[in-house]
């Protein structure tokens, strides 16, 4: 390996030894950009990689709130303002009990590259809390969001840092966060958060954007290999925002989605998933995916147990991990390959372990990397910001057409980078290289900061 790269990887591992997800994300990026680093001896003198790896700022704060029983609960809040080279810090907020600094930093680091790929003026950030929204009343969610924003507001702004949703943060939470921000600031600054409801400044098609974008990317990737989506079988993990709209677009493109999941288990419906039923369970009732059996007695439910993820044991042409990081590990990759999978599209962030990705690629499975294939969400957030600045709304069709063009261009960039370095359709490396080149150019232009 290139000496400079090796030195940076070693130092990063030593400095962050308690942050496995962060180290995983850095390792994947750095090892895949080696051909570019090898062409640029000057990077070492300006510590380009060291500066790219270290977040510009990490904010950690207390979030006290009172539950319905009158008990005071204290959660931990985070905002990692990773990199502002290309625009205001931009990235989602995750509310999930697993949230810690390692997960926040891996997500923030990946966000820089993803946002660079969109071609839009947005830097990279991530934030969230170890708060668990499951089982909380609407009032508890509101009180938590208000307390969270009471600290976060001083660090964000429409030209500074623009949060949005992620796991556990959807339209309801963004509404409560926005209301509290507006109240504290005594001003309507629409572009301070994205993923807003369309009645008060949100963008049409933002809700659908990540899942739709994933399928646009998949269409382009398969098309480059003369494969058509029509008639293909698709399995999807998760049943949240990304999973639901990936399913909707896959179905409208003529594919047959047969499985979806949540953290307890997965449903398999050989007749094809009834998405209205899933939306009712998840978007309206905030229930469990198992409830699907109440209206579809012929469907099967497989409880999650052991190391394998049951959703990846089902035979499929296309697998779309849309739940969380490292949800598709080597055992799952082996199951998918044994069942003849053609392509894996990452809707979630870093859903495949490095070992799983390598195994899939070695077995000629096309892998659509998260930084590229799920970039449609943040790209549409940037379109929401531009509408807020213009004080104007685009139609659904206009936003969707822009999203389609952006995803098509992102695939082209991944393919061109892979071709340039002779990487045999390794779009994972292609995405990292294409994004890195833009960031490196901006870093060189802006001096040592
Ligand atoms: P949601 O909260 O809407 O849905 C998350 C889904 O994933 C739920 O079905 C949830 O199940 C499941 N899930 C979450 N954590 C775990 C876990 N530890 N193990 C198993 N299942 C889990 O989130 P989103 O759909 O917004 O996000 C899904 C993924 O997509 C995340 O990786 C996120 O970072 C990524 N992403 C999201 C974007 C967006 O615009 N929202 C944009 C780009 C990427 P359960 O309800 O049981 O917890
Ligand atoms: O991971 C992601 O790209 C998101 N959660 C969306 C971020 C955003 O700012 O829309």
PDB file of C-alpha atoms and ligand atoms in Angstrom, residues 94 96 114 134 166-168 206 210 238-242 261-263 288 322-324 347-349 374, ligand 1:
ATOM      1  CA  UNK A  94     -30.747  10.050  13.905  1.00  0.00           C
ATOM      2  CA  UNK A  96     -31.914   5.616  18.017  1.00  0.00           C
ATOM      3  CA  UNK A 114     -22.160  11.668  -0.730  1.00  0.00           C
ATOM      4  CA  UNK A 134     -40.222   3.605  20.151  1.00  0.00           C
ATOM      5  CA  UNK A 166     -32.599   9.906   9.358  1.00  0.00           C
ATOM      6  CA  UNK A 167     -33.528   6.822  11.420  1.00  0.00           C
ATOM      7  CA  UNK A 168     -36.228   7.776  13.925  1.00  0.00           C
ATOM      8  CA  UNK A 206     -38.463  14.933  -0.510  1.00  0.00           C
ATOM      9  CA  UNK A 210     -34.085   8.566  -1.109  1.00  0.00           C
ATOM     10  CA  UNK A 238     -36.369  -2.120   6.662  1.00  0.00           C
ATOM     11  CA  UNK A 239     -39.862  -0.686   6.302  1.00  0.00           C
ATOM     12  CA  UNK A 240     -39.131   2.940   7.090  1.00  0.00           C
ATOM     13  CA  UNK A 241     -38.868   5.971   4.865  1.00  0.00           C
ATOM     14  CA  UNK A 242     -36.181   4.696   2.493  1.00  0.00           C
ATOM     15  CA  UNK A 261     -38.518  -6.175   7.387  1.00  0.00           C
ATOM     16  CA  UNK A 262     -38.064  -4.298  10.640  1.00  0.00           C
ATOM     17  CA  UNK A 263     -35.701  -4.916  13.526  1.00  0.00           C
ATOM     18  CA  UNK A 288     -44.624  -3.712  13.619  1.00  0.00           C
ATOM     19  CA  UNK A 322     -32.517  -0.011   3.561  1.00  0.00           C
ATOM     20  CA  UNK A 323     -32.361  -0.326   7.368  1.00  0.00           C
ATOM     21  CA  UNK A 324     -29.004   0.320   9.035  1.00  0.00           C
ATOM     22  CA  UNK A 347     -30.342   2.409   0.534  1.00  0.00           C
ATOM     23  CA  UNK A 348     -29.035   2.557   4.106  1.00  0.00           C
ATOM     24  CA  UNK A 349     -25.649   4.029   5.027  1.00  0.00           C
ATOM     25  CA  UNK A 374     -28.860   6.881  -1.461  1.00  0.00           C
TER      26      UNK A 374
HETATM   27  P1  LIG B   1     -36.639   4.977   9.417  1.00  0.00           P
HETATM   28  O1  LIG B   1     -36.502   5.274  10.842  1.00  0.00           O
HETATM   29  O2  LIG B   1     -37.752   5.557   8.647  1.00  0.00           O
HETATM   30  O3  LIG B   1     -36.675   3.396   9.172  1.00  0.00           O
HETATM   31  C1  LIG B   1     -35.643   2.591   9.631  1.00  0.00           C
HETATM   32  C2  LIG B   1     -35.971   1.152   9.300  1.00  0.00           C
HETATM   33  O4  LIG B   1     -34.816   0.361   9.548  1.00  0.00           O
HETATM   34  C3  LIG B   1     -37.066   0.599  10.206  1.00  0.00           C
HETATM   35  O5  LIG B   1     -37.763  -0.406   9.535  1.00  0.00           O
HETATM   36  C4  LIG B   1     -36.262   0.019  11.366  1.00  0.00           C
HETATM   37  O6  LIG B   1     -36.902  -1.010  12.075  1.00  0.00           O
HETATM   38  C5  LIG B   1     -35.045  -0.529  10.648  1.00  0.00           C
HETATM   39  N1  LIG B   1     -33.898  -0.488  11.549  1.00  0.00           N
HETATM   40  C6  LIG B   1     -33.353   0.590  12.131  1.00  0.00           C
HETATM   41  N2  LIG B   1     -32.338   0.237  12.929  1.00  0.00           N
HETATM   42  C7  LIG B   1     -32.250  -1.082  12.845  1.00  0.00           C
HETATM   43  C8  LIG B   1     -31.397  -2.033  13.427  1.00  0.00           C
HETATM   44  N3  LIG B   1     -30.426  -1.668  14.288  1.00  0.00           N
HETATM   45  N4  LIG B   1     -31.569  -3.329  13.106  1.00  0.00           N
HETATM   46  C9  LIG B   1     -32.551  -3.704  12.250  1.00  0.00           C
HETATM   47  N5  LIG B   1     -33.405  -2.852  11.672  1.00  0.00           N
HETATM   48  C10 LIG B   1     -33.243  -1.562  11.955  1.00  0.00           C
HETATM   49  O7  LIG B   1     -35.225   5.415   8.773  1.00  0.00           O
HETATM   50  P2  LIG B   1     -34.876   5.704   7.243  1.00  0.00           P
HETATM   51  O8  LIG B   1     -35.654   4.844   6.337  1.00  0.00           O
HETATM   52  O9  LIG B   1     -34.889   7.170   7.069  1.00  0.00           O
HETATM   53  O10 LIG B   1     -33.332   5.270   7.201  1.00  0.00           O
HETATM   54  C11 LIG B   1     -32.934   3.946   6.861  1.00  0.00           C
HETATM   55  C12 LIG B   1     -31.477   3.970   6.432  1.00  0.00           C
HETATM   56  O11 LIG B   1     -31.327   4.830   5.287  1.00  0.00           O
HETATM   57  C13 LIG B   1     -30.495   4.495   7.476  1.00  0.00           C
HETATM   58  O12 LIG B   1     -29.276   3.811   7.327  1.00  0.00           O
HETATM   59  C14 LIG B   1     -30.293   5.951   7.063  1.00  0.00           C
HETATM   60  O13 LIG B   1     -29.044   6.443   7.508  1.00  0.00           O
HETATM   61  C15 LIG B   1     -30.323   5.814   5.540  1.00  0.00           C
HETATM   62  N6  LIG B   1     -30.655   7.014   4.794  1.00  0.00           N
HETATM   63  C16 LIG B   1     -31.791   7.729   5.031  1.00  0.00           C
HETATM   64  C17 LIG B   1     -32.087   8.829   4.259  1.00  0.00           C
HETATM   65  C18 LIG B   1     -33.353   9.586   4.420  1.00  0.00           C
HETATM   66  O14 LIG B   1     -33.583  10.511   3.623  1.00  0.00           O
HETATM   67  N7  LIG B   1     -34.203   9.270   5.374  1.00  0.00           N
HETATM   68  C19 LIG B   1     -31.167   9.308   3.217  1.00  0.00           C
HETATM   69  C20 LIG B   1     -30.041   8.442   3.005  1.00  0.00           C
HETATM   70  C21 LIG B   1     -29.804   7.359   3.783  1.00  0.00           C
HETATM   71  P3  LIG B   1     -37.506  -0.730  13.542  1.00  0.00           P
HETATM   72  O15 LIG B   1     -38.689   0.151  13.316  1.00  0.00           O
HETATM   73  O16 LIG B   1     -37.836  -2.070  14.074  1.00  0.00           O
HETATM   74  O17 LIG B   1     -36.424  -0.045  14.324  1.00  0.00           O
END
